[in-house]
Coordinates of C-alpha atoms in Angstrom, one line a residue:
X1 CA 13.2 -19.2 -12.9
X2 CA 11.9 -18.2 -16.5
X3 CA 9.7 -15.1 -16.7
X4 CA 7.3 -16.8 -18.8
X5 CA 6.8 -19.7 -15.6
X6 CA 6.0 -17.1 -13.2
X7 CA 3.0 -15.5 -11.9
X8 CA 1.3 -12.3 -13.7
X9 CA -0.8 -11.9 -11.3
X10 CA -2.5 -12.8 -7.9
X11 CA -5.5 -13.1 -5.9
X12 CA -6.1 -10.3 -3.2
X13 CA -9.7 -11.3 -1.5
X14 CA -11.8 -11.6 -4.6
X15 CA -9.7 -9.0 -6.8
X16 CA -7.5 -10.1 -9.3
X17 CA -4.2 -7.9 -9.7
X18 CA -1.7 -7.4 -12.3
X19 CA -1.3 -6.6 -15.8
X20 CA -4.9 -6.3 -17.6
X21 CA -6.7 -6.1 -14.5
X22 CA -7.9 -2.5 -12.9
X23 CA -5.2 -0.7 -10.6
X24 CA -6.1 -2.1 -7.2
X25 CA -5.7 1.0 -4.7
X26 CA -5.1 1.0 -1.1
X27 CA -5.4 3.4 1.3
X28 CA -2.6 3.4 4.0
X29 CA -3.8 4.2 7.6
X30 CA -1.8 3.2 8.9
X31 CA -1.1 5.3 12.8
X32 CA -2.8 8.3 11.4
X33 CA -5.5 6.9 13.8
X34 CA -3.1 7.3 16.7
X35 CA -4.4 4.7 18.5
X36 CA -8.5 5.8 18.3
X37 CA -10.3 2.7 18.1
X38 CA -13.3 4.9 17.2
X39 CA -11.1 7.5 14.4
X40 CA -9.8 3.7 13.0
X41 CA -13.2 2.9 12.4
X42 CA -14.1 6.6 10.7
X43 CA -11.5 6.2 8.3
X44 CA -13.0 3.2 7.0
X45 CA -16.3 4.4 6.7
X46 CA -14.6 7.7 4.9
X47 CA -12.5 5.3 2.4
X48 CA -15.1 3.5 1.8
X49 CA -16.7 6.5 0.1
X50 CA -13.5 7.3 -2.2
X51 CA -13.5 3.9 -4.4
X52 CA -10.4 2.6 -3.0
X53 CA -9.7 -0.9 -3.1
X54 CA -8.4 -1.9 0.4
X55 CA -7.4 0.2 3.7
X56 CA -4.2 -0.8 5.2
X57 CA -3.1 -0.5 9.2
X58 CA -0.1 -1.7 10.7
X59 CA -0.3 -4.4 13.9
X60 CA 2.3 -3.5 16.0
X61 CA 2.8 -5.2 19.1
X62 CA 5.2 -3.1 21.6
X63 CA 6.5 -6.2 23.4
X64 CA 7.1 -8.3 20.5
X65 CA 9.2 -5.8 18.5
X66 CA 10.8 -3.4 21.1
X67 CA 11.6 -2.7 24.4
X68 CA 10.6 0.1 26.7
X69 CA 14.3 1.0 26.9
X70 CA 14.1 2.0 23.2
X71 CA 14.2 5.5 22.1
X72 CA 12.5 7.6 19.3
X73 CA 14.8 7.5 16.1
X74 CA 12.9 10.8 15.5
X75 CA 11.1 12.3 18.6
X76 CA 8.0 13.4 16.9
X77 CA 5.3 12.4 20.0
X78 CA 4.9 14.8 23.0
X79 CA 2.4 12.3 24.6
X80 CA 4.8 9.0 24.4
X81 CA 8.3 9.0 26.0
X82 CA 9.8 6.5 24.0
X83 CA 9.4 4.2 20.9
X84 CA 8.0 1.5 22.7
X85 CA 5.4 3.3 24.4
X86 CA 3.6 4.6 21.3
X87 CA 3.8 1.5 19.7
X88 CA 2.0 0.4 22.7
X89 CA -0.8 3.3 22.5
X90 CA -0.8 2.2 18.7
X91 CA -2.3 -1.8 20.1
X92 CA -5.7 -3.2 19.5
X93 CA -6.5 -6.3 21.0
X94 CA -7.5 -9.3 18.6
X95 CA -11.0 -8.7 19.5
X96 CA -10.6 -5.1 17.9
X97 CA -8.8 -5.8 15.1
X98 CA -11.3 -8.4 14.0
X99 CA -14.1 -6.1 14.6
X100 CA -12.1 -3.6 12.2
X101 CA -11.8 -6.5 9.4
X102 CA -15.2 -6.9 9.7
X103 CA -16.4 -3.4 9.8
X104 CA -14.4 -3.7 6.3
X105 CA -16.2 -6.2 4.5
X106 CA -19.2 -4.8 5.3
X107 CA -17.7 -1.7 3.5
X108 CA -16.9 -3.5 0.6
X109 CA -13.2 -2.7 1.0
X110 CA -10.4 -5.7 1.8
X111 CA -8.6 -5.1 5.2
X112 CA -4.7 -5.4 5.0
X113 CA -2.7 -4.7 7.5
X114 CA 1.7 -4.7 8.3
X115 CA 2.4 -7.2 11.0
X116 CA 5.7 -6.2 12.4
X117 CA 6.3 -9.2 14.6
X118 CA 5.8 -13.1 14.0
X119 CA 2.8 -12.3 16.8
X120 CA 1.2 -9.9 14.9
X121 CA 1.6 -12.3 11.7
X122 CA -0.3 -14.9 13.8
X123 CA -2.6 -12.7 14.9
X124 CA -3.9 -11.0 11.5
X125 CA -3.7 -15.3 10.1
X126 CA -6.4 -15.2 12.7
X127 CA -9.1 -13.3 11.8
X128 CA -8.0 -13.6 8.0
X129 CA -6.1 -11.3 6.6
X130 CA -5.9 -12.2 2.8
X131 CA -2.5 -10.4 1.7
X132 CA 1.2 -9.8 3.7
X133 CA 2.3 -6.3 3.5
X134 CA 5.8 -5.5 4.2
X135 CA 7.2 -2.4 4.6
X136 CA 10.3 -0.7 3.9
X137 CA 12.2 -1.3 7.2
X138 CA 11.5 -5.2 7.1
X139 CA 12.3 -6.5 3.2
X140 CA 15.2 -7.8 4.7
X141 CA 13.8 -9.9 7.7
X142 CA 13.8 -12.8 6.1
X143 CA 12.4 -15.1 9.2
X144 CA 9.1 -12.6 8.6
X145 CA 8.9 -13.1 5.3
X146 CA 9.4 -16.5 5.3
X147 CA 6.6 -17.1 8.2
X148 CA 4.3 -15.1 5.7
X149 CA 5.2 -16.6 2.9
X150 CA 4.1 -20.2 4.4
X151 CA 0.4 -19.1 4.4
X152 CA 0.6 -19.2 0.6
X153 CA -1.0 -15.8 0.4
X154 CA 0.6 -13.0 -1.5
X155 CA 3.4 -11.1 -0.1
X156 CA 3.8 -7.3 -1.3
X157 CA 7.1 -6.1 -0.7
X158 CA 8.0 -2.0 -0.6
X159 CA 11.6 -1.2 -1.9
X160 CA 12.2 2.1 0.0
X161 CA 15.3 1.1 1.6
X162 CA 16.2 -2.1 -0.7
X163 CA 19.1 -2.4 -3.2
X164 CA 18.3 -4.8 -6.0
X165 CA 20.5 -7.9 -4.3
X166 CA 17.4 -7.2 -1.0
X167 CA 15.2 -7.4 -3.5
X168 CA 15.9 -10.2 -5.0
X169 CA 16.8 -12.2 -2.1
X170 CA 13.5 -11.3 -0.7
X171 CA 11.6 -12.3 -4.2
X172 CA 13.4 -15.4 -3.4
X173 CA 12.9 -16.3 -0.3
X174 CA 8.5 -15.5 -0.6
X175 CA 9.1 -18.1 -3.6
X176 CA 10.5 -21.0 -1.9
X177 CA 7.8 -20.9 0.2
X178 CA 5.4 -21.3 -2.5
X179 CA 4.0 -17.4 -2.0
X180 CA 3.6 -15.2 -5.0
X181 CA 5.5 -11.5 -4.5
X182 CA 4.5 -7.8 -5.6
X183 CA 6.7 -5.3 -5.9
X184 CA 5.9 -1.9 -5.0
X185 CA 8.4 0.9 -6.1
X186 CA 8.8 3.0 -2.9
X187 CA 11.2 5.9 -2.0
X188 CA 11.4 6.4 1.7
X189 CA 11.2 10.2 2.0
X190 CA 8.2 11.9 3.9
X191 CA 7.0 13.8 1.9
X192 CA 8.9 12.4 -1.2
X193 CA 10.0 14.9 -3.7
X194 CA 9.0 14.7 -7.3
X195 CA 12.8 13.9 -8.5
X196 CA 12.4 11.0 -6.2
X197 CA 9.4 9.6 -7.2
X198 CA 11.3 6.7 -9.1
X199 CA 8.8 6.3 -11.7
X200 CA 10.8 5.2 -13.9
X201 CA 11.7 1.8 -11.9
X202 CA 8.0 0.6 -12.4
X203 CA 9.1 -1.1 -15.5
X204 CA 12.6 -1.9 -14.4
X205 CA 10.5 -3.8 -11.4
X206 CA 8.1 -5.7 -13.5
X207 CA 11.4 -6.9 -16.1
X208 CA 13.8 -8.3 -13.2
X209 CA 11.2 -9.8 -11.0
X210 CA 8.0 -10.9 -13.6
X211 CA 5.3 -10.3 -11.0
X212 CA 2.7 -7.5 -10.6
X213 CA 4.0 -3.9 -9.7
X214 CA 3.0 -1.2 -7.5
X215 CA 3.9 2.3 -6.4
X216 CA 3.8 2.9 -3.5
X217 CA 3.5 6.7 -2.6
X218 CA 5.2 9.2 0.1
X219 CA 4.4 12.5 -2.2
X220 CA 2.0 14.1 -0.5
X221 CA -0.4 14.5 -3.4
X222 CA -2.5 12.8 -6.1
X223 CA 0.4 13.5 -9.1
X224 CA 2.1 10.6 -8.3
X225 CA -0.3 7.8 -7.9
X226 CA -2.2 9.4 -11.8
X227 CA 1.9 9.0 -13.1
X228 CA 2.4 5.2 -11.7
X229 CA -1.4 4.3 -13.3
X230 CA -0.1 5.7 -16.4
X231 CA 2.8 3.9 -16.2
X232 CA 1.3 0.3 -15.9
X233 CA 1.3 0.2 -11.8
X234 CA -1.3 -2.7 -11.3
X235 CA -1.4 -1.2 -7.5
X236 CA -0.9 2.4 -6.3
X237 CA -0.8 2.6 -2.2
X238 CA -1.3 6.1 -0.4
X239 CA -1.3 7.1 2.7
X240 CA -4.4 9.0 3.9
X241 CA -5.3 11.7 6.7
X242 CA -8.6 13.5 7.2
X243 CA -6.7 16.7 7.5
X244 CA -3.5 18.2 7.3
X245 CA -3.7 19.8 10.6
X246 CA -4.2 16.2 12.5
X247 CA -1.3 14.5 14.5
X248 CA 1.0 11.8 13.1
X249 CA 4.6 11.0 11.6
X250 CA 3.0 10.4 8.3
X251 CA 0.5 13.5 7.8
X252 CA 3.2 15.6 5.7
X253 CA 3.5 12.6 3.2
X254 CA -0.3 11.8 2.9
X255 CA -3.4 12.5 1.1
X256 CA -6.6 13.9 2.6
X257 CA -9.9 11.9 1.9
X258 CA -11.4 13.6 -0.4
X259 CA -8.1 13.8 -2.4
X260 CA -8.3 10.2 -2.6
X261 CA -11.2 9.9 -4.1
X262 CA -10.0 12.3 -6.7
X263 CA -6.8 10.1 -7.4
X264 CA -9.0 7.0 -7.7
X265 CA -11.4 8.5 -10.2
X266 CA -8.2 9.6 -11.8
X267 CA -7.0 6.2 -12.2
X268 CA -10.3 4.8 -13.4
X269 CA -10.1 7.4 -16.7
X270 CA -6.5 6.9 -17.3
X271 CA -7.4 3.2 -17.6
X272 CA -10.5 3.9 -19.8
X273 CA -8.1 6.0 -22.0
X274 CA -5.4 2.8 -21.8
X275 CA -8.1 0.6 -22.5
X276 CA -9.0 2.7 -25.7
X277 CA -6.8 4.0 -28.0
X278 CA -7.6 5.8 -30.6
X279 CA -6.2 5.8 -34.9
X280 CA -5.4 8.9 -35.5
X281 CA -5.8 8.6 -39.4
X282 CA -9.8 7.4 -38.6
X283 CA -10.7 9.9 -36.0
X284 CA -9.2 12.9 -38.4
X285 CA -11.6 11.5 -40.9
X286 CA -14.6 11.4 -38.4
X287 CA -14.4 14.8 -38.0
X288 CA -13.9 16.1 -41.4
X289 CA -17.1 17.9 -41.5
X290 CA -16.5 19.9 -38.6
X291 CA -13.4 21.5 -41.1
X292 CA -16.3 23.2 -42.7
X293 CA -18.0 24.7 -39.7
X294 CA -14.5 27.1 -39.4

């Protein structure tokens, strides 16, 4: 397909995204509530302080994507025995979840959320989830992204654990279906250190694929998100803890609240500065008179 035939951009909710639009950042929950209905509801009240753009969860549904005979790949819980039963603790019912997506918009910030299962996929359609996030492990379940792709809503694809032949059988298979795809640049590390931060595929991203670009951040810190904005990421995704100190397999590679309120108000001056530059030959002149002052 000819770059200059595909999509720029696309419409999250009411936000446009992509190149010439603001850097839409997202705030990834996702199990760092472990399995609080009340903490999932605090950390969207705290995001909603930061400036971020969206807060992501992830709807898994233990019987539609394991079994209780599965095991931890890395037994990090000392309340679950197995995988399948903290993906269980992890549930909400529909009810709940809506009642999250709602306590959202009345935030101001769009809900996203990973469906993991072609249940969960039916069950976030439900109460209107406006974007498909896939993660990492799932770029290559084509069935998944072929059932999300049918809602015609956009589907953003991490690359942690793609080659570029997943990636662009993925890209294709989202646009068969009519779907637009964003890419985020992802290294699956937790935390992710700074000679794999991959910055430097942003671009490589956004010229094989002509679609918007994201990053999507293991680090640990703000430095990385700032980098990708300065880079042209139209999207930056962190994942976000209210402390250090609180339980979760993602805590080590996350931001803390406040942090992420930093890193967006980071973003928003690197993109005044991008959206001003300055002549170097007229500002020298502007300040002449301050040469006589020393």
């Amino acid at each position: 397909m000819p770059m200059d035939s595909l999509r720029q951009d696309v419409m999250i909710a009411n936000r446009t995204v992509g190149v010439g639009y603001p850097c839409f950042v997202i705030a990834e929950i996702a199990q760092a509530h472990d399995g609080s209905l009340g903490t999932a509801h605090a950390y969207i009240d705290a995001v909603a302080k930061t400036g971020a753009d969206a807060i992501k969860f992830q709807t898994h549904i233990a019987a539609a994507e394991s079994t209780p005979a599965e095991t931890f790949r890395i037994n990090f819980s000392k309340q679950d025995k197995s995988r399948y039963d903290y993906w269980q603790r992890m549930e909400f019912t529909p009810r709940q979840w809506q009642g999250l997506a709602d306590h959202c918009r009345d935030k101001n910030l769009i809900f996203l959320s990973s469906a993991f299962s072609e249940q969960a996929i039916d069950l976030l359609e439900e109460i209107g989830c406006p974007a498909w996030k896939v993660g990492s492990g799932e770029v290559t379940s084509s069935h998944l992204l072929s059932r999300m792709a049918k809602t015609n809503k956009p589907v953003l694809l991490s690359s942690g654990m793609s080659s570029w032949a997943d990636l662009e059988h993925a890209v294709t298979c989202v646009r068969n279906e009519g779907a637009d795809p964003v890419i985020f640049q992802c290294t699956t590390a937790y935390p992710c250190p700074p000679e794999r931060w991959g910055l430097n595929v942003i671009e490589e991203l956004r010229k094989r694929f002509g679609c918007p670009v994201g990053y999507s951040d293991h680090s640990g810190n703000i430095y990385a998100g700032l980098a990708a904005a300065s880079l042209g990421a139209n999207l930056v995704e962190v994942h976000v803890t209210f402390s250090y100190e609180c339980f979760g397999p993602d805590v080590s590679a996350s931001v803390t609240t406040s942090d992420l309120k930093r890193l967006v108000e980071g973003i928003r001056q690197i993109e005044t500065s991008l959206m001003n530059p300055i002549e170097k030959g007229s500002l020298a002149e502007e300040l002449t008179d301050l040469r006589t002052l020393f």
